[in-house]
XYZ file of C-alpha atoms in Angstrom:
675
model
C -0.051 -0.067 -0.016
C 3.074 2.248 0.701
C 4.147 2.047 -2.936
C 0.340 3.418 -4.163
C 1.782 7.123 -3.481
C 4.391 7.262 -6.258
C 2.364 5.158 -8.468
C -0.568 7.449 -8.140
C 1.528 9.950 -9.127
C 3.102 8.259 -12.087
C -0.261 7.244 -13.415
C -1.853 10.532 -13.533
C -2.977 11.250 -16.852
C -1.353 8.036 -18.080
C -4.734 7.340 -20.094
C -3.102 9.369 -23.159
C 0.134 7.303 -23.259
C -1.766 3.936 -23.545
C -3.951 5.606 -26.288
C -0.941 6.739 -28.313
C 0.473 3.239 -27.755
C -2.457 1.462 -29.414
C -2.465 3.901 -32.286
C 0.969 3.054 -32.864
C 0.193 -0.654 -32.733
C -2.693 -0.480 -35.095
C -0.719 1.330 -37.831
C 2.422 -1.066 -37.339
C -0.284 -4.098 -37.580
C -1.739 -2.418 -40.818
C 1.876 -2.206 -42.381
C 2.982 -5.775 -41.253
C -0.109 -7.118 -43.188
C 0.679 -5.304 -46.295
C 4.489 -5.652 -46.224
C 4.791 -8.935 -44.317
C 7.786 -7.555 -42.318
C 9.193 -9.436 -39.465
C 10.672 -6.390 -37.469
C 7.273 -4.484 -36.636
C 6.066 -7.610 -35.504
C 9.066 -8.203 -33.280
C 8.818 -4.572 -31.753
C 5.068 -4.773 -31.087
C 5.473 -7.993 -29.474
C 7.966 -6.730 -26.912
C 6.038 -3.713 -26.185
C 2.972 -6.081 -25.507
C 4.994 -7.855 -23.017
C 5.828 -4.531 -21.347
C 2.313 -3.742 -21.291
C 0.798 -6.695 -19.812
C 3.582 -6.306 -16.964
C 1.939 -3.115 -15.875
C -1.700 -4.474 -16.724
C -2.282 -5.554 -13.200
C -1.148 -2.584 -11.489
C -3.380 -0.437 -14.187
C -6.451 -2.532 -13.507
C -6.331 -1.598 -9.470
C -6.746 2.095 -10.988
C -10.201 3.803 -12.569
C -10.996 7.357 -13.865
C -12.240 9.539 -10.820
C -12.411 13.419 -10.963
C -9.494 13.439 -13.713
C -7.365 11.798 -11.192
C -6.024 7.959 -11.081
C -7.242 6.784 -7.806
C -6.781 3.457 -6.218
C -10.338 2.145 -5.705
C -9.227 -1.288 -4.131
C -6.720 0.460 -2.135
C -4.385 -3.207 -2.044
C -0.529 -2.931 -2.480
C 0.818 -2.237 -5.686
C 3.883 -4.107 -6.402
C 5.930 -5.992 -9.239
C 7.444 -9.163 -8.374
C 10.979 -10.170 -9.116
C 9.572 -12.402 -12.485
C 8.247 -9.575 -13.743
C 11.387 -7.412 -13.500
C 13.348 -10.526 -14.981
C 11.217 -10.280 -18.005
C 11.659 -6.389 -18.331
C 15.245 -7.049 -18.125
C 15.172 -9.985 -20.507
C 13.178 -7.581 -22.990
C 15.726 -5.081 -22.721
C 18.556 -7.080 -23.619
C 17.671 -6.726 -27.572
C 18.300 -3.143 -26.830
C 21.596 -3.380 -24.811
C 23.584 -2.198 -27.615
C 21.310 0.482 -28.585
C 18.343 1.093 -31.011
C 16.995 -1.731 -33.453
C 17.651 0.053 -36.841
C 14.643 0.867 -38.869
C 13.389 3.517 -41.174
C 9.963 3.462 -40.044
C 8.996 6.195 -37.916
C 6.377 4.412 -36.139
C 8.916 1.655 -35.101
C 11.181 4.390 -33.632
C 8.404 6.268 -31.985
C 6.961 2.748 -30.499
C 10.717 2.099 -29.193
C 10.362 5.511 -27.343
C 7.241 4.178 -26.033
C 8.893 0.656 -24.690
C 11.533 3.319 -23.038
C 8.919 4.998 -21.444
C 7.078 1.811 -20.162
C 10.253 0.518 -18.834
C 11.383 3.553 -17.375
C 8.086 3.407 -15.492
C 8.312 0.126 -14.411
C 12.138 0.725 -13.193
C 10.587 3.794 -11.095
C 8.022 1.634 -9.299
C 10.687 -1.196 -8.920
C 13.183 1.269 -7.668
C 10.425 2.585 -5.120
C 9.221 -0.616 -3.988
C 12.885 -1.653 -2.982
C 13.672 1.431 -1.162
C 10.406 1.465 0.840
C 10.687 -2.270 1.534
C 14.223 -1.497 2.951
C 13.534 1.817 4.960
C 10.070 1.551 6.537
C 11.358 -1.520 8.570
C 14.120 0.475 9.578
C 11.874 2.784 11.673
C 11.000 -0.357 13.703
C 14.307 -1.001 14.182
C 15.580 2.347 15.535
C 12.606 2.226 17.712
C 13.588 -1.372 19.152
C 17.369 -0.001 19.672
C 16.007 3.322 21.521
C 13.717 1.424 23.765
C 16.701 -1.156 24.587
C 18.980 1.327 25.392
C 16.855 3.414 27.562
C 17.245 1.011 30.735
C 19.884 -1.489 31.786
C 17.538 -3.962 32.526
C 16.609 -4.080 28.877
C 20.405 -4.392 27.888
C 21.163 -7.074 30.221
C 17.870 -8.999 28.671
C 19.288 -8.176 25.074
C 22.690 -9.778 26.323
C 20.793 -13.101 27.352
C 19.038 -12.847 23.928
C 21.896 -12.701 21.757
C 23.937 -14.653 24.118
C 23.912 -17.581 21.087
C 25.118 -14.959 18.550
C 27.728 -13.694 20.685
C 29.282 -17.076 21.540
C 29.159 -17.739 17.916
C 31.035 -14.397 17.064
C 33.614 -15.171 19.854
C 34.275 -18.797 17.885
C 34.433 -17.055 14.681
C 36.703 -14.347 15.824
C 38.957 -16.922 17.831
C 39.237 -19.149 14.306
C 39.992 -16.471 12.087
C 42.847 -15.409 14.648
C 43.971 -18.981 15.134
C 44.160 -19.558 11.437
C 46.163 -16.077 11.251
C 48.495 -17.144 13.789
C 48.830 -20.687 12.316
C 50.091 -19.003 8.851
C 52.641 -17.307 11.051
C 53.777 -20.186 12.893
C 54.188 -22.191 9.877
C 56.017 -19.621 8.358
C 58.258 -18.766 11.153
C 58.802 -22.206 12.799
C 58.470 -25.904 12.217
C 56.416 -28.371 14.408
C 59.692 -30.269 14.871
C 60.943 -27.518 17.304
C 57.957 -28.946 19.691
C 59.043 -31.992 21.884
C 56.726 -35.129 21.984
C 56.526 -37.573 25.288
C 58.984 -40.674 24.941
C 56.108 -42.821 25.582
C 54.341 -41.476 22.577
C 54.343 -43.916 19.287
C 55.613 -42.191 16.214
C 52.502 -42.878 14.653
C 50.838 -40.437 16.597
C 53.525 -37.806 16.945
C 51.858 -35.802 13.836
C 48.589 -35.713 15.280
C 49.776 -34.868 18.906
C 51.850 -31.846 17.359
C 49.166 -30.611 15.492
C 46.800 -30.887 18.569
C 49.528 -28.950 20.597
C 50.063 -26.350 18.307
C 46.222 -25.236 17.762
C 45.739 -25.598 21.417
C 48.311 -22.869 22.177
C 47.017 -20.921 19.220
C 43.492 -20.932 20.684
C 44.780 -20.009 24.183
C 46.788 -17.091 22.801
C 44.007 -16.060 21.079
C 41.624 -16.132 23.852
C 44.030 -14.486 26.009
C 44.381 -11.668 23.307
C 40.932 -11.091 22.575
C 40.088 -11.008 26.563
C 42.998 -8.386 26.981
C 41.419 -6.176 24.454
C 38.251 -6.749 25.619
C 39.264 -5.452 29.006
C 41.301 -2.692 27.621
C 38.764 0.009 28.936
C 39.676 3.055 31.227
C 37.897 1.367 34.007
C 39.834 -1.835 33.439
C 42.835 -0.216 33.160
C 42.573 1.474 36.702
C 41.252 -1.631 38.130
C 44.597 -3.593 36.899
C 46.764 -0.946 38.138
C 45.252 -0.911 41.730
C 43.857 -4.228 42.085
C 46.120 -4.700 45.547
C 43.243 -2.636 47.429
C 40.155 -4.510 48.604
C 37.761 -1.708 46.956
C 39.361 -1.661 43.721
C 39.139 -5.512 43.890
C 35.439 -5.060 44.392
C 35.288 -2.777 41.405
C 37.245 -5.160 39.149
C 34.956 -7.868 39.794
C 31.842 -5.530 39.420
C 33.348 -4.426 35.969
C 33.702 -8.016 34.695
C 30.267 -8.991 35.785
C 29.337 -5.992 33.930
C 31.121 -6.586 30.594
C 28.419 -8.529 28.978
C 25.914 -5.466 29.670
C 28.932 -3.286 28.540
C 29.682 -5.288 25.409
C 26.017 -5.368 24.556
C 25.668 -1.606 24.985
C 28.656 -1.057 22.469
C 26.857 -3.357 20.129
C 23.297 -1.818 20.324
C 24.756 1.631 19.571
C 26.903 0.324 16.804
C 23.811 -1.448 15.254
C 21.749 1.736 15.774
C 24.472 4.054 14.242
C 24.227 1.657 11.244
C 20.684 1.597 10.782
C 20.250 5.461 11.134
C 22.925 5.650 8.593
C 21.295 3.507 6.218
C 17.732 4.870 7.040
C 19.134 8.452 6.026
C 20.607 7.232 2.767
C 17.440 5.464 1.774
C 15.435 8.419 2.766
C 17.504 10.720 0.686
C 17.386 8.238 -2.419
C 13.314 8.474 -1.898
C 13.392 12.309 -1.552
C 15.567 12.115 -4.888
C 13.492 9.867 -6.817
C 10.333 11.692 -5.707
C 11.887 15.056 -6.894
C 13.556 14.193 -9.644
C 10.999 12.255 -11.510
C 8.241 14.239 -12.655
C 4.906 13.225 -13.066
C 3.944 11.241 -16.292
C 1.639 13.679 -18.058
C 1.131 12.675 -21.725
C -0.305 14.922 -24.343
C -1.068 12.746 -27.204
C -0.959 15.740 -29.605
C 2.576 16.262 -28.723
C 4.117 13.004 -27.813
C 7.753 13.822 -28.469
C 7.880 16.144 -25.556
C 6.827 13.419 -23.037
C 9.405 10.909 -24.758
C 12.207 13.338 -25.238
C 11.751 13.967 -21.148
C 12.127 10.188 -20.526
C 15.359 10.178 -21.914
C 16.647 12.874 -19.539
C 15.093 10.998 -16.489
C 16.806 7.641 -17.501
C 20.192 9.424 -17.033
C 18.873 10.968 -13.583
C 17.619 7.681 -12.282
C 20.852 5.767 -12.337
C 22.027 8.202 -9.608
C 19.915 6.429 -7.290
C 22.145 3.537 -6.955
C 25.117 5.776 -6.111
C 26.163 6.941 -2.423
C 23.868 10.118 -1.363
C 26.857 10.991 1.038
C 29.096 11.832 -2.131
C 26.317 13.775 -3.690
C 23.932 12.547 -6.327
C 25.889 12.638 -9.577
C 23.364 13.780 -12.115
C 24.476 12.960 -16.022
C 21.877 15.267 -17.250
C 23.256 15.468 -20.914
C 20.952 17.627 -23.270
C 22.240 15.658 -26.395
C 21.797 12.130 -24.944
C 20.084 10.024 -27.450
C 17.472 7.404 -27.482
C 20.387 4.987 -27.977
C 22.305 5.939 -24.908
C 18.953 6.142 -22.731
C 18.519 2.632 -23.836
C 22.078 1.301 -22.906
C 21.642 3.050 -19.616
C 18.310 1.658 -18.963
C 19.406 -1.964 -19.944
C 22.619 -1.616 -17.541
C 20.307 -0.535 -14.809
C 18.046 -3.378 -15.247
C 20.839 -6.256 -15.629
C 23.650 -4.768 -13.435
C 22.901 -1.871 -10.975
C 19.698 -3.022 -9.576
C 20.504 -6.528 -8.718
C 23.829 -5.270 -7.112
C 22.024 -2.405 -5.029
C 19.290 -5.077 -3.948
C 22.002 -7.470 -2.671
C 24.273 -4.795 -0.826
C 21.017 -3.090 0.711
C 19.801 -6.409 1.827
C 23.203 -7.478 3.192
C 23.170 -3.813 4.859
C 19.853 -4.688 6.659
C 20.615 -8.105 7.895
C 23.783 -7.012 9.687
C 22.000 -3.728 11.273
C 18.650 -5.251 12.238
C 17.273 -6.202 15.548
C 17.585 -9.971 16.540
C 15.247 -12.245 14.911
C 12.436 -13.967 17.471
C 14.025 -17.336 17.281
C 16.874 -15.708 19.254
C 15.030 -13.337 21.269
C 13.264 -16.160 22.936
C 15.624 -18.830 22.776
C 15.511 -19.145 26.492
C 11.775 -19.668 26.317
C 12.350 -22.370 23.344
C 14.987 -24.421 25.073
C 12.547 -24.574 28.445
C 9.871 -25.535 26.366
C 12.207 -28.199 24.252
C 13.273 -29.511 27.880
C 10.160 -29.273 29.791
C 7.486 -29.307 27.536
C 7.140 -32.821 26.475
C 7.027 -33.820 30.222
C 4.526 -31.621 31.091
C 2.407 -32.461 28.241
C 2.708 -36.158 28.942
C 1.915 -35.356 32.713
C -1.247 -33.272 31.625
C -2.523 -35.900 29.498
C -2.258 -38.621 31.614
C -3.743 -36.574 34.529
C -6.581 -35.038 32.152
C -9.413 -36.269 34.070
C -8.098 -34.803 37.273
C -7.292 -31.518 35.777
C -10.629 -31.200 34.195
C -12.324 -32.137 37.405
C -10.317 -29.294 39.262
C -11.139 -26.786 36.719
C -14.952 -27.970 36.643
C -15.036 -27.389 40.439
C -12.995 -24.462 40.897
C -14.233 -22.391 38.035
C -17.282 -23.928 36.298
C -19.234 -24.755 39.470
C -18.004 -21.650 41.238
C -19.173 -19.454 38.273
C -22.454 -21.301 38.063
C -23.253 -21.343 41.607
C -22.260 -17.314 42.092
C -24.744 -16.789 39.014
C -27.553 -18.667 40.698
C -27.304 -18.300 44.302
C -25.886 -14.583 44.545
C -27.355 -12.745 41.323
C -30.751 -14.749 39.843
C -31.904 -15.868 43.440
C -31.873 -12.374 45.372
C -33.427 -10.678 41.944
C -36.132 -13.083 41.875
C -37.052 -12.421 45.546
C -36.974 -8.915 45.040
C -39.455 -9.502 42.117
C -41.559 -11.358 44.269
C -41.591 -9.117 46.865
C -42.745 -6.418 44.669
C -45.449 -9.003 43.352
C -46.727 -9.422 46.984
C -45.928 -13.070 46.784
C -46.432 -14.940 49.974
C -43.763 -17.358 49.034
C -41.330 -14.768 49.016
C -42.073 -13.027 52.588
C -39.407 -12.805 55.116
C -40.719 -14.602 58.276
C -39.078 -15.891 61.646
C -42.264 -17.690 62.594
C -45.247 -19.634 60.513
C -48.226 -17.885 59.837
C -50.369 -20.074 61.511
C -48.392 -20.556 64.537
C -49.581 -17.770 66.768
C -53.385 -18.372 66.036
C -53.082 -21.754 67.002
C -51.368 -20.835 70.147
C -54.043 -18.212 70.584
C -57.020 -20.762 70.402
C -55.323 -23.174 72.605
C -54.890 -20.609 75.359
C -58.358 -19.238 75.387
C -59.762 -22.791 75.470
C -57.514 -23.596 78.601
C -58.388 -20.263 80.203
C -62.108 -20.790 79.517
C -62.235 -24.465 80.775
C -60.479 -23.582 83.816
C -62.541 -20.870 84.697
C -65.963 -22.454 84.185
C -64.280 -25.583 86.379
C -63.730 -23.366 89.170
C -65.630 -20.394 88.795
C -67.697 -21.327 91.974
C -64.228 -21.749 93.818
C -62.936 -18.652 92.732
C -65.899 -16.337 93.202
C -67.300 -17.984 96.348
C -70.611 -18.394 94.710
C -72.701 -21.617 95.034
C -73.002 -23.832 91.915
C -76.909 -23.757 92.164
C -76.837 -20.010 91.108
C -74.423 -20.102 88.401
C -76.048 -19.393 84.935
C -73.437 -21.342 82.803
C -74.574 -19.865 79.691
C -74.231 -16.458 80.629
C -71.175 -17.055 82.500
C -69.413 -18.914 79.428
C -70.158 -15.620 76.890
C -68.711 -13.351 79.672
C -65.502 -15.545 80.282
C -65.374 -15.998 76.333
C -65.549 -12.300 75.949
C -63.058 -11.496 78.843
C -60.137 -13.986 77.537
C -60.700 -12.996 73.885
C -59.910 -9.177 75.162
C -56.936 -10.638 76.852
C -58.341 -10.241 80.376
C -57.179 -13.178 82.529
C -58.607 -11.968 85.782
C -60.318 -15.391 86.803
C -57.228 -17.445 86.022
C -55.058 -15.173 88.514
C -57.622 -15.158 91.425
C -57.639 -19.077 91.127
C -53.868 -19.077 91.185
C -54.056 -16.592 94.165
C -56.642 -19.094 96.177
C -54.416 -21.830 95.252
C -51.119 -20.256 96.874
C -53.583 -19.944 100.015
C -53.627 -23.825 100.133
C -50.933 -24.943 98.090
C -50.680 -28.572 99.352
C -54.455 -29.145 98.545
C -54.101 -27.383 95.399
C -51.079 -29.509 94.224
C -52.654 -32.676 95.294
C -55.905 -31.849 93.719
C -54.053 -30.591 90.519
C -55.513 -27.217 90.259
C -52.160 -25.302 91.017
C -50.251 -27.468 88.430
C -53.070 -26.820 85.877
C -52.905 -23.032 86.306
C -49.024 -22.875 86.317
C -49.472 -24.857 82.933
C -51.862 -22.306 81.524
C -49.494 -19.597 82.691
C -46.562 -21.185 80.758
C -48.669 -21.364 77.805
C -49.658 -17.400 78.537
C -45.837 -17.082 78.373
C -45.750 -18.662 75.117
C -48.257 -16.851 73.479
C -46.656 -13.723 74.619
C -43.470 -14.324 73.232
C -45.289 -15.227 69.851
C -46.476 -11.894 69.967
C -43.518 -10.403 70.449
C -41.844 -12.194 67.520
C -44.831 -11.615 65.366
C -44.399 -7.782 65.914
C -40.739 -8.363 64.991
C -42.159 -10.427 61.901
C -44.283 -7.670 60.889
C -41.475 -4.876 60.804
C -39.287 -7.348 58.849
C -42.095 -7.767 56.462
C -42.612 -4.168 55.922
C -38.946 -3.863 55.214
C -38.851 -6.863 53.265
C -37.905 -5.143 49.715
C -34.757 -3.490 51.751
C -33.715 -6.515 52.571
C -34.071 -8.183 49.423
C -31.953 -5.363 47.638
C -29.269 -5.392 50.723
C -29.094 -9.051 49.837
C -28.533 -8.501 46.236
C -26.211 -5.453 46.957
C -23.038 -7.693 46.749
C -23.863 -9.450 43.483
C -24.814 -5.953 42.206
C -21.209 -4.566 43.184
C -19.346 -7.645 41.676
C -21.118 -7.454 38.424
C -20.667 -3.599 38.150
C -16.970 -4.180 38.887
C -16.388 -6.715 36.586
C -18.598 -4.875 33.650
C -16.385 -1.853 34.409
C -13.237 -3.668 34.019
C -14.440 -5.206 30.950
C -15.267 -1.830 29.640
C -11.735 -0.399 30.518
C -9.997 -3.535 29.223
C -12.142 -2.860 25.962
C -10.919 0.669 25.769
C -7.398 0.306 27.026
C -6.767 -3.193 26.822
C -4.320 -5.492 25.004
C -6.326 -5.388 21.792
C -7.349 -1.827 21.780
C -4.289 -0.605 22.422
C -3.025 -1.292 19.056
C -5.859 1.090 17.848
C -4.703 3.791 20.027
C -0.917 3.152 19.009
C -2.292 3.621 15.353
C -3.796 6.891 16.239
C -1.190 8.004 18.112
C 0.991 7.284 14.664
C -1.396 9.066 12.853
C -1.221 12.228 14.793
C 2.365 12.104 15.114
C 2.824 12.030 11.157
C 0.465 14.566 10.798
C 2.494 17.048 13.139
C 5.828 15.798 11.527
C 4.438 16.424 8.040
C 3.313 19.508 8.945
C 6.654 20.831 10.662
C 8.454 19.521 7.407
C 6.295 21.537 5.391
C 7.132 24.873 7.628
C 10.873 24.242 7.265
C 10.374 23.854 3.357
C 8.195 26.830 3.110
C 10.273 29.037 5.490
C 13.848 28.152 3.757
C 16.075 30.860 2.392
C 16.858 29.170 -0.851
C 14.224 27.324 -2.396
C 15.878 26.698 -5.742
C 17.953 23.716 -3.734
C 16.511 20.348 -3.261
C 16.738 19.164 0.320
C 16.217 15.334 -0.757
C 16.527 14.445 2.754
C 13.541 16.251 3.799
C 11.408 15.436 0.552
C 12.248 11.721 1.567
C 10.882 12.516 5.309
C 7.753 13.860 3.581
C 7.185 10.906 1.452
C 7.739 8.331 4.342
C 5.332 10.429 6.706
C 2.797 10.333 3.615
C 2.967 6.752 3.433
C 2.684 6.382 7.056
C -0.424 8.524 6.946
C -2.125 6.496 4.181
C -1.316 3.113 5.700
C -2.553 4.306 9.255
C -5.259 5.985 8.271
C -6.753 3.308 6.109
C -6.813 0.927 9.330
C -8.811 3.429 11.241
C -11.497 5.112 8.786
C -14.663 3.384 7.763
C -15.008 2.335 4.207
C -16.814 5.312 3.230
C -14.151 7.671 4.015
C -11.307 5.739 2.782
C -11.511 7.311 -0.956
C -11.420 10.691 0.392
C -8.425 10.153 2.684
C -6.578 8.790 -0.480
C -7.570 11.656 -2.370
C -6.456 14.021 0.187
C -3.010 12.175 0.413
C -2.616 12.612 -3.175
C -3.316 16.302 -2.790
C -0.303 16.263 -0.505
C 2.010 14.094 -2.487
C 1.478 16.314 -5.784
C 4.517 18.035 -6.900
C 2.813 20.863 -8.525
C 1.042 21.804 -5.243
C 2.857 24.636 -3.179
C 4.029 24.428 0.674
C 1.045 26.559 1.194
C -1.519 24.411 -0.275
C -0.113 21.473 1.394
C -0.344 23.116 4.818
C -4.172 24.179 4.235
C -4.786 20.493 3.089
C -3.334 19.094 6.426
C -5.310 21.580 8.467
C -8.475 20.614 6.501
C -7.562 16.858 7.083
C -7.093 17.452 10.633
C -10.586 19.142 11.045
C -12.408 16.591 8.824
C -10.852 13.340 10.378
C -10.342 14.566 13.869
C -13.341 12.645 15.217
C -11.918 9.162 13.971
C -8.437 9.957 15.374
C -9.704 11.223 19.056
C -9.282 8.966 22.020
């Protein structure tokens, strides 16, 4: 996708070149049918092959508002097979033009040069971007590691296999060098052999002794050179004191971290230099290669410019530090242009790709297999045993998971969430099964009825005794009604009077059972009084039943609320959303950097001199803006975003126009990039 920006620029108004090419092919086809010549057919075939190589790229572009804009928004690239095919086609032009007196054939060869140049620009941009954009991640990695000692120590552990490999390679090279010196300076015969050693093994013994001495000397020399730092020197000269001895031990222990720090700084310096050079090349490519605007009424103007561009583009493969050598020869011919572009395809481009790839490999951050080699070794050593143990005990593990996780969650859901809420709903509906109670609803009424019957019977049986009235003068019906009414109203005066009479003659009352009967009735009365008190409490509980239900549900409500809040926080700032926030930060940072670079470009004194590094940085920020913006924006806004990016990449636009475009984009898309 990053390649699309330059392709948008190259493909602007390219329809005219296609129409002109098809017109040339049509004329040559007619001539070929009339004269039956092989040359027009040969040239036409080469052009058709070039045209088909570019066709997949063209298919991703459609006409929209007179500007070619990528609709599919997919990456635009050409593979190695396509480049090799172009190089094979240009082999026919390696010595120059194919001679012909036909002006249409000459024009078609110019068109072939234009298409070859177009492919070369796309491929060069593709190679530069693929070897520049990852360098930004490498720089960020090295900066993050160098920011703390613990990260450097971790890096030392991660790169330990590479460090050991490098040490052995250094020792081997040192030993090889010393071996040649030994072979040239002295003979192995000068080494003595033990008398007990058989003569058949003397040569092997001498070789082993020689290589052992060389390895020991090489190791000693390398360790001495590694310790040759100011701190080590001070420790070496003052080793006798106790404090300096501790410093020496500390220095030796910190040597791996010190070595890793030097290695990190060296690699970062290489990455920064490579990124600087590639950025300058990208800026040069973007500045020195104008838009491919083709006027079908004046095709020679476009084709003559292509000859000049060919002489410029080969400067990309030079060293930017020495300045780009522009071989802008105004008298350069089409034949020279074909020789140059053929040389670029066959020689300069492959060499440059290999060179920049080797530079990246040497300076890039360690691969993941080295970063996590400790984990991989641990998995390799203990993983099979742990896996076997897990498989053999899978039933126990599943049972433990079920007991401690599944049943716990299900029990919490049923007992602490569903049941309290069901009780609250039943309370609201006045469901009797939901009433909170500390006694049964029928218990008090049965106790009261029993007490009434007991008091009534006792009073009737002992009425004459209690009131000192003759039994013959008693009207049982009226007395029954009076006593019944008195007992229901809670008046137990007759019962207590009977108890007072019984106390006057307690032995007699006990023997006759009246006192025991009276006492048992009073016990029943005490029970009823307790039940009445409990009933009052029960009524209070029932009146506050909804409050108790809400209080019972409060713990589960708090837990659920906390869990929902944690999930929402995780969704906003967790592991997955942090990548979206990172993209938003990158978009805002790129827009800020792009605006800053535009301001520098607009306020510089000499505007006639092109700052290729600044142009390259602008290009990289545009690429980052396009890529990151398309990740965040919805589908309906992506086409407008690409259009605005193309406005920023236009070479004909002024810095003021681009600054206004940046402000417009900030206002338009701010809602998508806000946190």
